[in-house]
Coordinates of C-alpha atoms and ligand atoms in Angstrom, one line a residue:
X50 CA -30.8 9.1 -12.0
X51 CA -29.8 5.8 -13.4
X52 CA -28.9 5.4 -16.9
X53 CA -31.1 2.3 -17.9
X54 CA -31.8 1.5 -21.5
X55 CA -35.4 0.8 -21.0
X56 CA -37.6 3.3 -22.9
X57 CA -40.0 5.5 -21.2
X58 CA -42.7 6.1 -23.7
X59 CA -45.3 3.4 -23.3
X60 CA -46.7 2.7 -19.9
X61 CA -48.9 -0.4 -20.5
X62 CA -51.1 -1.5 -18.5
X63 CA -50.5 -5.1 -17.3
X64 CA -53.3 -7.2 -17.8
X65 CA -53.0 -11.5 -17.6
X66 CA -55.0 -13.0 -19.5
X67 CA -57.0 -15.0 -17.7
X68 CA -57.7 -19.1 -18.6
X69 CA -59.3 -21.6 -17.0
X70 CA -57.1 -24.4 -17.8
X71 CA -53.8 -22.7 -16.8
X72 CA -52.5 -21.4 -13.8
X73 CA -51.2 -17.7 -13.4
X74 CA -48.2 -18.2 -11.1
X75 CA -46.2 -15.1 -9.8
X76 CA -42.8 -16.1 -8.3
X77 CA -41.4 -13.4 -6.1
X78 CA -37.5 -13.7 -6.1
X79 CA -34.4 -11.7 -5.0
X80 CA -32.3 -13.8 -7.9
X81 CA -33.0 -14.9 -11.3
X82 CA -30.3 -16.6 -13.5
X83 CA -28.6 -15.4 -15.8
X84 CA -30.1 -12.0 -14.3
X85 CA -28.4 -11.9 -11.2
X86 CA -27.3 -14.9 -9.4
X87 CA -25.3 -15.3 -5.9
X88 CA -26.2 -19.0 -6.1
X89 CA -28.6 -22.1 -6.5
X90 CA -31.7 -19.9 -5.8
X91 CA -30.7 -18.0 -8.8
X92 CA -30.8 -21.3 -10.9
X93 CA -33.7 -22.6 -9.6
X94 CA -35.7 -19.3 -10.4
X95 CA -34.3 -18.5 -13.7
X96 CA -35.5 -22.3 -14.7
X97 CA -38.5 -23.0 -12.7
X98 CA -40.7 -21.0 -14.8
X99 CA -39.9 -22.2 -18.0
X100 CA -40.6 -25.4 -16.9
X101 CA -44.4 -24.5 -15.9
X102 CA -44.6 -22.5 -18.7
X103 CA -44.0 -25.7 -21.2
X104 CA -46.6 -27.9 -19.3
X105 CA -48.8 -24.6 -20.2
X106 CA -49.7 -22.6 -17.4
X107 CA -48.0 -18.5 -17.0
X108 CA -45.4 -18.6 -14.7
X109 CA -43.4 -14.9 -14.5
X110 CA -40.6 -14.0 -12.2
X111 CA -40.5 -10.4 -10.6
X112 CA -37.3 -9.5 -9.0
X113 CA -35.6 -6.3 -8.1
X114 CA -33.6 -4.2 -11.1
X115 CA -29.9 -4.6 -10.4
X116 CA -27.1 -2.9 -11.9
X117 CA -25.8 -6.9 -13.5
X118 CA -24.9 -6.7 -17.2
X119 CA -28.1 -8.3 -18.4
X120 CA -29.6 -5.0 -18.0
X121 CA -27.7 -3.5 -20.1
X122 CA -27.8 -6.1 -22.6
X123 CA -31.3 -6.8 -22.9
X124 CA -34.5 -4.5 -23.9
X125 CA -37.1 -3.2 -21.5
X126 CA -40.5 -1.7 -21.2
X127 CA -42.5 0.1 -19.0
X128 CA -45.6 -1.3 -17.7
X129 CA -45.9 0.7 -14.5
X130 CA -45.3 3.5 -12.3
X131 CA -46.3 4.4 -8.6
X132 CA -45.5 5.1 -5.4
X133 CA -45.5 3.9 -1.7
X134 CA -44.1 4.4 1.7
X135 CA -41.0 2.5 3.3
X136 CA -42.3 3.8 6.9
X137 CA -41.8 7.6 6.5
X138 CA -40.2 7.5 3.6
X139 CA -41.7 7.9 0.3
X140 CA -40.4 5.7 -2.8
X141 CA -41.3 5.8 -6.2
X142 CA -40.7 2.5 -8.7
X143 CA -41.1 1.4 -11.6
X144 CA -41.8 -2.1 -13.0
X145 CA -40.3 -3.0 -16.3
X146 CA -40.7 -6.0 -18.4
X147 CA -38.2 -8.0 -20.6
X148 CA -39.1 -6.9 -24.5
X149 CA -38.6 -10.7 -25.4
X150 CA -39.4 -12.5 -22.7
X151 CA -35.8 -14.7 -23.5
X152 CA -35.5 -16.8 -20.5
X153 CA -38.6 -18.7 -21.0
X154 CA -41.2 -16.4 -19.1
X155 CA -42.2 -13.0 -18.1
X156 CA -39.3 -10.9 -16.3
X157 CA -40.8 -8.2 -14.4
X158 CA -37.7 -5.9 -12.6
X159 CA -38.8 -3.6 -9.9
X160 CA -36.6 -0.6 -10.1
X161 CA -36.0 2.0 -6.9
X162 CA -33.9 4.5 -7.9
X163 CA -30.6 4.6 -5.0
X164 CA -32.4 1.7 -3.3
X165 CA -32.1 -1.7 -5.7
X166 CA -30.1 -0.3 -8.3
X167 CA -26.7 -1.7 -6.7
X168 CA -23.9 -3.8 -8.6
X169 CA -24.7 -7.1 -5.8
X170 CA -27.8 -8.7 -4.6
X171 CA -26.9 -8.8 -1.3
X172 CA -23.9 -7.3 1.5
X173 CA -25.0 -4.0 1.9
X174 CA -26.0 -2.2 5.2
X175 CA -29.5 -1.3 4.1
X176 CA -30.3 -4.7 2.7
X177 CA -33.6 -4.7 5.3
X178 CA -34.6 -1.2 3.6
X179 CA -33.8 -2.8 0.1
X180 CA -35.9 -6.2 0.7
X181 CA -38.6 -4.8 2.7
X182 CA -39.2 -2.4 -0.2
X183 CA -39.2 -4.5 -2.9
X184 CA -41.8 -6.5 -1.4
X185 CA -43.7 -3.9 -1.2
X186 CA -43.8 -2.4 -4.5
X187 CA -44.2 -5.8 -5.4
X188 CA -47.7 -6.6 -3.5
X189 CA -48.7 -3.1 -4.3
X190 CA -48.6 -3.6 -7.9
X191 CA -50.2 -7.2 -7.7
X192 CA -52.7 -5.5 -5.7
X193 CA -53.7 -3.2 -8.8
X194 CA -54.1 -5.9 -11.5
X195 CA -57.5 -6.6 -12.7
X196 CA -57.0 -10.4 -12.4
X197 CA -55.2 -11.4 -9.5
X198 CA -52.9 -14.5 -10.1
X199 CA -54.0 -17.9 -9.3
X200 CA -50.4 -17.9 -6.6
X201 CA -48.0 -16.1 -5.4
X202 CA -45.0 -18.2 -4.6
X203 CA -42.3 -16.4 -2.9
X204 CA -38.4 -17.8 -2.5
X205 CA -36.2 -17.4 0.9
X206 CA -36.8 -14.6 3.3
X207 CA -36.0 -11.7 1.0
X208 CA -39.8 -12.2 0.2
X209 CA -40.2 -13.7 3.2
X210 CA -42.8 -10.8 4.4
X211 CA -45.4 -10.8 1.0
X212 CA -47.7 -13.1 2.7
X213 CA -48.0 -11.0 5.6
X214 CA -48.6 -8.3 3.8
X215 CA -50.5 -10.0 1.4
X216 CA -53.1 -11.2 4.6
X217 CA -53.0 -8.7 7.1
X218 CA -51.8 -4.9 5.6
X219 CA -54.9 -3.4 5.2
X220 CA -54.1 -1.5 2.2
X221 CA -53.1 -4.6 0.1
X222 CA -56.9 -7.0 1.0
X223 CA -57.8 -7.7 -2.1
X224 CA -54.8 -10.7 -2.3
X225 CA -56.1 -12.0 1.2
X226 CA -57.7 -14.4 -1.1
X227 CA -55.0 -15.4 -3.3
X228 CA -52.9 -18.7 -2.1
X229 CA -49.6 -18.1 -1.0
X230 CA -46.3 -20.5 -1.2
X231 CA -42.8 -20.2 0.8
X232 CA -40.1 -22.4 -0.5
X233 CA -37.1 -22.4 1.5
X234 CA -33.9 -22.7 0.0
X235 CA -32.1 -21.7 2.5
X236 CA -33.1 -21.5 6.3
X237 CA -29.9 -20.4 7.9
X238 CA -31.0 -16.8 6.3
X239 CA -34.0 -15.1 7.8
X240 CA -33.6 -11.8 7.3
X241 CA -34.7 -10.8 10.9
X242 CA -34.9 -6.7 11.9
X243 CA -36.0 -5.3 15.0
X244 CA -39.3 -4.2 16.3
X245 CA -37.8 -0.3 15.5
X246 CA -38.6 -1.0 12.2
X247 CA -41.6 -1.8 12.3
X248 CA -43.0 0.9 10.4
X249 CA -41.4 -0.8 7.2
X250 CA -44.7 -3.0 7.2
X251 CA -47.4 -1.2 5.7
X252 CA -50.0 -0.4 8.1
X253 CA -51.5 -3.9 9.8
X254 CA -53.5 -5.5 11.8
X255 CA -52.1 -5.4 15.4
X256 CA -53.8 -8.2 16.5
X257 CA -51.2 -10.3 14.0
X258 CA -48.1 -8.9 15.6
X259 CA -47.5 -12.8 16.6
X260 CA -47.3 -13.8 12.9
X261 CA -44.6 -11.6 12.5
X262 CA -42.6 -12.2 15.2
X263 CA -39.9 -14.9 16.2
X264 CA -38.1 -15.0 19.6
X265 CA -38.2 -10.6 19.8
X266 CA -38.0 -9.5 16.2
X267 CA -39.6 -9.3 12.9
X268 CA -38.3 -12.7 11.2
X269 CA -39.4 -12.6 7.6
X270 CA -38.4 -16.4 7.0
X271 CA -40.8 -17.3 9.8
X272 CA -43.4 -14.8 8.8
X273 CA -44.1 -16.8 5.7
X274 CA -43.5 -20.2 7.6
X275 CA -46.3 -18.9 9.7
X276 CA -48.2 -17.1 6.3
X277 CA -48.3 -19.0 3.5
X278 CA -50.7 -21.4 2.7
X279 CA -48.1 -24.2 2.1
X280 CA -44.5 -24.6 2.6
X281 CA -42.1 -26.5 0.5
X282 CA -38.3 -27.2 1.0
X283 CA -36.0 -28.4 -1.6
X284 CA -35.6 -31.7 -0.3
X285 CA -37.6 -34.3 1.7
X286 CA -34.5 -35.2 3.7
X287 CA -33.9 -31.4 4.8
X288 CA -37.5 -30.8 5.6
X289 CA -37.2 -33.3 8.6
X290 CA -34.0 -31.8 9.3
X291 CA -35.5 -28.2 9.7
X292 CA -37.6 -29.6 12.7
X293 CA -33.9 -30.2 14.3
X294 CA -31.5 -27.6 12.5
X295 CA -32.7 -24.8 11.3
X296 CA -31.1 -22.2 13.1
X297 CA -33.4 -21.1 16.0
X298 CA -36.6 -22.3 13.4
X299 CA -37.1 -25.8 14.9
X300 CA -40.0 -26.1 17.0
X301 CA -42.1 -23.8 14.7
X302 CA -41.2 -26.1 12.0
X303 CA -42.3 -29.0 14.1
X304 CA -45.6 -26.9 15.0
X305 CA -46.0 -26.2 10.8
X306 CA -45.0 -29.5 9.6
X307 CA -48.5 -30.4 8.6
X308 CA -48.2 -27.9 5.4
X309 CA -44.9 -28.5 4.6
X310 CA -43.5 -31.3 2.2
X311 CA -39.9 -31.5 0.1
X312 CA -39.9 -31.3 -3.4
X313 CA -36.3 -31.8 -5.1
X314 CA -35.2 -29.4 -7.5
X315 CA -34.3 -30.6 -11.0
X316 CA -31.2 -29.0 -12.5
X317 CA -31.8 -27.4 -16.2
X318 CA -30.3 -29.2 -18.8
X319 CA -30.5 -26.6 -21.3
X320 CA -28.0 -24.8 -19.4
X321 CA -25.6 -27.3 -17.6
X322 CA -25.3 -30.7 -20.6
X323 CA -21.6 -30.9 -21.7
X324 CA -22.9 -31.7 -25.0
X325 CA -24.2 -28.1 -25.3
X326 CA -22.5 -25.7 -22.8
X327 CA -21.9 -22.6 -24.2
X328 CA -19.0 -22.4 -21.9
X329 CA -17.0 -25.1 -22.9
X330 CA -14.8 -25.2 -25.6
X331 CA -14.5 -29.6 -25.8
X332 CA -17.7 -30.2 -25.5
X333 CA -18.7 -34.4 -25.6
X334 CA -22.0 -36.2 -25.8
X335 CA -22.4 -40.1 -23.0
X336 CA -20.8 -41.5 -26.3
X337 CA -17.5 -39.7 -26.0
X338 CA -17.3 -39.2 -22.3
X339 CA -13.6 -40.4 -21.3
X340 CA -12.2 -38.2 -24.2
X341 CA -14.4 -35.2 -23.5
X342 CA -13.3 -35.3 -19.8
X343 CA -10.1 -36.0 -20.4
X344 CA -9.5 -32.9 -23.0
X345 CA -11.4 -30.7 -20.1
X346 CA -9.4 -31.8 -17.7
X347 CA -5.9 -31.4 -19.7
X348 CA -7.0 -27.7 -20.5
X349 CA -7.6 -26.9 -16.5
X350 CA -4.5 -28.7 -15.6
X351 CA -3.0 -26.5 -17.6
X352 CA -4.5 -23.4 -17.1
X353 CA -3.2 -23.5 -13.2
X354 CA 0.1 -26.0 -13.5
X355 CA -1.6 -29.2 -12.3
X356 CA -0.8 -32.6 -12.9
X357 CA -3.3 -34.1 -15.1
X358 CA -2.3 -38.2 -14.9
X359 CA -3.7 -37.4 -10.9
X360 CA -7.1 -37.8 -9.9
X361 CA -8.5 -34.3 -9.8
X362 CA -10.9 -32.9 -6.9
X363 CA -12.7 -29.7 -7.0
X364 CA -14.8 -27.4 -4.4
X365 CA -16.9 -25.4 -6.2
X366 CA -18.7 -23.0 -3.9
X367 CA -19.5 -20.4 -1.2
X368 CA -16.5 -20.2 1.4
X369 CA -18.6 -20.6 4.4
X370 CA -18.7 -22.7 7.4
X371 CA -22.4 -24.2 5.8
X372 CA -21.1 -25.6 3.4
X373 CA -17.8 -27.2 5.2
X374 CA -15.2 -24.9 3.2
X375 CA -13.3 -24.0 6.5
X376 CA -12.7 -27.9 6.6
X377 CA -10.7 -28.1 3.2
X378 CA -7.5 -26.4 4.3
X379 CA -6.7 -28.9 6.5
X380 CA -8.3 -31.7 4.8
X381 CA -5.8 -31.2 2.1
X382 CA -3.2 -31.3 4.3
X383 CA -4.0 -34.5 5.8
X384 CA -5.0 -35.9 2.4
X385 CA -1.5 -34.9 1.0
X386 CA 0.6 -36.2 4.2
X387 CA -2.0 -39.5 4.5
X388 CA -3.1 -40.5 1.8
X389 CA 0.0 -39.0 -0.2
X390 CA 0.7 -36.9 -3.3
X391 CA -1.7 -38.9 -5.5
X392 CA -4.2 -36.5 -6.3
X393 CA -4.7 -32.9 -7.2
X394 CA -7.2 -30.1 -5.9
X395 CA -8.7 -27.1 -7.0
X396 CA -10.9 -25.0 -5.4
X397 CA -12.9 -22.3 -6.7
X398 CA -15.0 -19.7 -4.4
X399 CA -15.5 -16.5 -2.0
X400 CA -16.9 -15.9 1.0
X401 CA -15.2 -15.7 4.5
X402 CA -11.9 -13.6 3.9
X403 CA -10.4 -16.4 7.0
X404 CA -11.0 -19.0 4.5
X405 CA -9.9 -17.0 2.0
X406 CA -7.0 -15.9 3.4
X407 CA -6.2 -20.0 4.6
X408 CA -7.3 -21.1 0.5
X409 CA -4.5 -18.7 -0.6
X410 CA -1.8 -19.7 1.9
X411 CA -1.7 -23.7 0.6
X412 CA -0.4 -22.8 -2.6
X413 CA 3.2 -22.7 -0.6
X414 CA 2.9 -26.3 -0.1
X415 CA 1.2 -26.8 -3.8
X416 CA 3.5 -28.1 -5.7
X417 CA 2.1 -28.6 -8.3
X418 CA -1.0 -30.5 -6.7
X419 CA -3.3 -27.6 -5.5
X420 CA -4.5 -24.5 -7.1
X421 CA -7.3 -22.0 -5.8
X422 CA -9.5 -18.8 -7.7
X423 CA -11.1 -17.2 -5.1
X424 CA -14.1 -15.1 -6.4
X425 CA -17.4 -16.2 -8.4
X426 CA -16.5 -17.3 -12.0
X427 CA -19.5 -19.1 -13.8
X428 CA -17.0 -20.0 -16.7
X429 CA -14.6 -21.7 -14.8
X430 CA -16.9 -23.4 -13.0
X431 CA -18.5 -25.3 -16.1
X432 CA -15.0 -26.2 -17.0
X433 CA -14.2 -27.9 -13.7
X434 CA -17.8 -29.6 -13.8
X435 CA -16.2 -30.5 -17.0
X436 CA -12.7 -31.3 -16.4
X437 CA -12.6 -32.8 -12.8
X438 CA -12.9 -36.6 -11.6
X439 CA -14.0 -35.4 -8.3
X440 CA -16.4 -33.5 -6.5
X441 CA -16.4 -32.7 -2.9
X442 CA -19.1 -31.2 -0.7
X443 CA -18.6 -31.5 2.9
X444 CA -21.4 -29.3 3.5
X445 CA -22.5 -28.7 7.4
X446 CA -26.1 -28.0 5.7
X447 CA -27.1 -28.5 2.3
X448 CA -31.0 -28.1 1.3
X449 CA -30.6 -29.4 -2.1
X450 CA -27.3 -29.1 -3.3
X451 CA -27.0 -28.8 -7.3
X452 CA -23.4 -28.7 -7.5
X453 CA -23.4 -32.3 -6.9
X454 CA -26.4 -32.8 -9.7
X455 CA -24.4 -30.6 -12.6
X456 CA -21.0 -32.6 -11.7
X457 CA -22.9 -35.9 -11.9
X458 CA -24.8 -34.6 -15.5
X459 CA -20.9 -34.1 -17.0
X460 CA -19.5 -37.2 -15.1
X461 CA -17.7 -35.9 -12.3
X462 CA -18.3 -38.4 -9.0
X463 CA -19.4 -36.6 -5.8
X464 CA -18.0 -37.2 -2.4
X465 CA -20.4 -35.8 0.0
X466 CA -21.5 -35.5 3.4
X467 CA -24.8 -37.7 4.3
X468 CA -26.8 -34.5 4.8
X469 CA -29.9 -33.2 3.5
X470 CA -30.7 -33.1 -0.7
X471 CA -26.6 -34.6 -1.1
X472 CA -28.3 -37.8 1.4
X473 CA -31.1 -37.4 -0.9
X474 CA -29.3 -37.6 -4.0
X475 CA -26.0 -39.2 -3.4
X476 CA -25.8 -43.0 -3.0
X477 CA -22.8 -44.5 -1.5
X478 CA -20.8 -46.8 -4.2
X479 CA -20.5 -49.5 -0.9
X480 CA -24.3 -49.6 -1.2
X481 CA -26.4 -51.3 -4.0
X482 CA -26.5 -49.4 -7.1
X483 CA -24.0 -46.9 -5.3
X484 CA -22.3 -44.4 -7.4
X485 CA -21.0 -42.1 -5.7
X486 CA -18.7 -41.1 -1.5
X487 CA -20.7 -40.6 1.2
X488 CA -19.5 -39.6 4.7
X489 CA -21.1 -38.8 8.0
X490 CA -19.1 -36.3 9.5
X491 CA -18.2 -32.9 8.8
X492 CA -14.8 -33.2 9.9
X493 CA -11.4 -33.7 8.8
X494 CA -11.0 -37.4 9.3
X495 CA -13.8 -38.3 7.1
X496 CA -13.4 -36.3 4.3
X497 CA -10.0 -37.5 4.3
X498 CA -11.1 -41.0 4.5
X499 CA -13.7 -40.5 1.3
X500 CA -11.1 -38.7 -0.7
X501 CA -8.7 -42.0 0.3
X502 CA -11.6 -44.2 -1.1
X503 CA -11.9 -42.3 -4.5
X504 CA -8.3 -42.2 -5.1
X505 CA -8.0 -45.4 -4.6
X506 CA -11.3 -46.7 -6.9
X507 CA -9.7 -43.9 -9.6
X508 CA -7.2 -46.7 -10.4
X509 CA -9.8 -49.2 -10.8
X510 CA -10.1 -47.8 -14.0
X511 CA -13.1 -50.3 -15.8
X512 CA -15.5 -50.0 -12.5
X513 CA -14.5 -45.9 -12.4
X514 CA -15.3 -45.5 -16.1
X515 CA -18.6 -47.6 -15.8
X516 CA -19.8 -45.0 -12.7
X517 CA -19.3 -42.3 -14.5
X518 CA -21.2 -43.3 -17.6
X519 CA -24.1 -44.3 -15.1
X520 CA -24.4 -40.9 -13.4
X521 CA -24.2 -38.8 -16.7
X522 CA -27.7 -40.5 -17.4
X523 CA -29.0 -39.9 -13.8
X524 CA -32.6 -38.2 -14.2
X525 CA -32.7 -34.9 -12.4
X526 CA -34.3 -33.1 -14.9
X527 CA -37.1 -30.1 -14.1
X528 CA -40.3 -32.1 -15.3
X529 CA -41.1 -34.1 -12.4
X530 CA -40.4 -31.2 -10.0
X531 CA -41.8 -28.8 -12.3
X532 CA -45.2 -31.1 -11.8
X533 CA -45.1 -31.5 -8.5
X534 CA -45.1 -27.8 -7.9
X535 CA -48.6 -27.4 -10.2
X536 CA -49.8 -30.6 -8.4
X537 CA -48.9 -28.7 -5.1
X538 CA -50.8 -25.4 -5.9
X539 CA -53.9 -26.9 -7.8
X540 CA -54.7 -28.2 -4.0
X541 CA -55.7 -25.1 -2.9
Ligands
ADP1962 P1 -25.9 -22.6 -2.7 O1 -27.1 -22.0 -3.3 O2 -26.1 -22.9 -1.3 O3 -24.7 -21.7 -2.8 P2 -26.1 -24.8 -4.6 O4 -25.3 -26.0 -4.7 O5 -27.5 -24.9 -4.7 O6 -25.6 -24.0 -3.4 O7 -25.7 -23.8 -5.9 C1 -24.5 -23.2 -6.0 C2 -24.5 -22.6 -7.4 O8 -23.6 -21.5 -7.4 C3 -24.1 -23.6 -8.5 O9 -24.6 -23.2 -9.7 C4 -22.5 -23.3 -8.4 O10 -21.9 -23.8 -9.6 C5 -22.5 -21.8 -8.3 N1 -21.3 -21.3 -7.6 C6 -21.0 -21.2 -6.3 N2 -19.9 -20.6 -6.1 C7 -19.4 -20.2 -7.3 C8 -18.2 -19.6 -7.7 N3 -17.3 -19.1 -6.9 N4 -18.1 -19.4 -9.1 C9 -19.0 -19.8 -10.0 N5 -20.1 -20.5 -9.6 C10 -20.3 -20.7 -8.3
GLC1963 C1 -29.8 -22.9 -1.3 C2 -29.2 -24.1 -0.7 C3 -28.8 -25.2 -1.7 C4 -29.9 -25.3 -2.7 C5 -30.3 -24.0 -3.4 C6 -31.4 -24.0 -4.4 O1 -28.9 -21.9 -1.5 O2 -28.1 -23.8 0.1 O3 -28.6 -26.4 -1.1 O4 -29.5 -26.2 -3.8 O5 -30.7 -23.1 -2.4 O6 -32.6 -24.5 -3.9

């Protein structure tokens, strides 16, 4: 049994309250910043809410209970217990809620004991068992609330399969009614299982096997493509990709694309603003820009032996072939051979250990102009928003993208690929009102080529100090999307 400080005692009943004017929003998540977070899902659900919340409706997160520190460090209540099935096996959970309610809106943690009580969100064998679980104690429980909520609005494939369930599992009808919404963050993920596991789906309707199914298994991603009332995507540049790229997806997004429309996320400024990060120990307001940077960028020099007078370029992110990482070991090569030892990089990330592994090996040929942390570091990673000149994201696929939006907030320029939200977001300093390196290619050449540009405009020091006041007072702020969203599910 797991040693969780949430108290027993009171098992509440969980009643919203119901009003007119507002809208009762349920968002079904497997991350949640600061509660757990592998990446920009977890930001966008831990700020979301808040956002809908202020404009006055009740948006609450439910999520599954993992072992992350903010457990610990937080107080929980009981508000209800039962049971289901997984198949043949029986599960009992437990939802608690967040005492406080600190982040802004209602935290609802689904806990099953041995099942989602794990250090990680994702990587282990039995995530299909974990996921398909969750979503089921979640449904079940919405399915005993007196007021049902005005929409359930579920993130990625990990809760991919509640509007099945949530139309066709006869146990769970009383939500048939209740509008449903998939945003996809990430389509590369679908979380697809094999028909042997069926069972996992709480008794339905055989005649919607189909709405299950993609190309021979149970694709959850697809499922809600296929399920929920609308579909969004976090940019209007990926949606029309997904009808070309979304890895096996394409023609059902072409068949779907009457319900689906982009809405870019907004990045939340109470969390990433130089002016206020908790993480940062010189913080600086527009006003004091070029000293604020150039004291964040003297402390990271130091901290891993790099040569501050040099244009600085970071990689923050997931060492995958997504998001062009396995391009950077070579890239730097070329870079240093090409365009010469005028620059430095850092990179900071984990993923594939080949990447890894090819991240670590540069630092024979550092000299002092290359430095790497691989593994996940939310600190460091503020710091090299922060500290850096540079950006790069030569993503393969990039829905959104908010790495690009936090650098640009603390005046870091991005050099990105022309793909998805970076296209959507980025705007090339060779066009009008440009701020920023775009390139078309994922490949070596052209990244080489954009980081040749920027070193190069880095010297042009009136026109480089100019761009990076502009971007720090880009908009990208929640309210807009935040709106859009309402605006979204008050259609139904
Ligand atoms: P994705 O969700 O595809 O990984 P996003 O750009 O939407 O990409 O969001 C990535 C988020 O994860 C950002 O908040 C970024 O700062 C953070 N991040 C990614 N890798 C790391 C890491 N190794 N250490 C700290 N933060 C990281
Ligand atoms: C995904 C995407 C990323 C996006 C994030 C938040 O992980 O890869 O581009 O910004 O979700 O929507």
């Amino acid at each position: 049994m797991p040693q969780n400080n949430y108290i027993y005692e009171s098992v509440k009943l969980f009643v919203p309250t119901a009003n007119s004017q507002s809208m009762h929003i349920v968002h079904i998540s497997a991350e949640c910043y600061p509660i757990a977070k592998a990446g920009g899902l977890g930001d966008v659900v831990g700020s979301l809410p808040r956002f809908q919340n202020e404009m006055g409706n009740r948006s609450v997160v439910i999520m599954p209970m993992y072992r992350t520190p903010y457990l610990y460090t937080h107080e929980w209540d009981v508000v209800h217990k039962s049971s289901a099935n997984l198949g043949h096996w029986f599960f009992e959970y437990t939802i608690i809620k967040e005492s406080t309610s600190a982040q802004g809106f209602e935290l609802y943690l689904i806990d099953i004991n041995g099942l989602l009580d794990r250090e990680r969100v994702y990587g282990y064998e039995d995530d299909t068992e974990r996921f398909c679980a969750f979503q089921i104690s979640a449904v079940h429980w919405m399915n005993s609330w007196e007021h049902l909520p005005g929409v359930v609005h579920v993130h990625d494939h990990h809760a991919g399969l509640v509007p099945f369930m949530m139309q066709h599992c006869y146990a769970f009808k009383r939500l048939a009614s209740v509008p449903s919404v998939l945003t996809i963050h990430n389509a590369q993920y679908q979380g697809q299982f094999s028909w042997d596991k069926s069972i996992y789906v709480p008794q339905w309707d055989s005649w919607k096997r189909g709405m299950l199914e993609w190309e021979g298994s149970i694709n959850p991603l697809a499922s809600a493509v296929k399920c929920a009332w609308k579909v969004t995507t976090v940019s209007t540049t990926y949606l029309h990709e997904l009808c070309s790229m979304s890895n096996g997806l394409e023609p059902l997004f072409e068949y779907e694309k009457g319900k689906c429309i982009g809405i870019l996320n907004g990045i939340d400024y109470s969390v990433w603003d130089p002016e206020h990060d908790r993480y940062l120990d010189h913080r600086y307001a527009p006003s004091s820009l070029e000293k604020g940077k150039a004291e964040n960028k003297a402390l990271l020099c130091s901290q891993f032996g790099l040569n501050p007078s040099k244009p600085l370029m970071v990689f923050i992110g997931r060492l995958v072939g997504e998001k062009g990482a396995d391009l950077l070991p070579q890239v730097i090569r070329d870079s240093f051979e090409f365009v010469g030892r005028r620059m430095s990089f850092l990179v900071l990330g984990s993923g594939e250990s080949s990447i890894e592994h090819e991240l670590r090996s540069l630092n024979e040929i550092s000299m002092g102009d290359y430095a790497s942390y691989i593994g996940y570091n939310e600190r460091l990673s503020h710091l090299m928003y922060a500290g850096a000149d540079y950006l790069l994201m030569p993503s393969r696929v990039e829905p959104c993208g908010l790495n690009q939006l936090y650098a640009m907030r603390y005046g870091t320029i991005p050099i990105v690929r022309k793909t998805g939200g970076l296209y959507d977001t980025v705007i090339d300093l060779g066009e009008c009102h440009g701020y920023g390196f775009s390139f078309l290619h994922a490949a070596v050449g052209d990244v080489t080529q954009a980081i040749y540009r920027a070193v190069e405009f880095y010297h042009e020091k009136a026109f480089f100090n100019a761009i990076r006041q502009k971007i720090t007072g880009l908009d990208y702020s929640w309210d807009r999307s935040a709106a859009e969203y309402i605006h979204l599910y008050k259609s139904f």
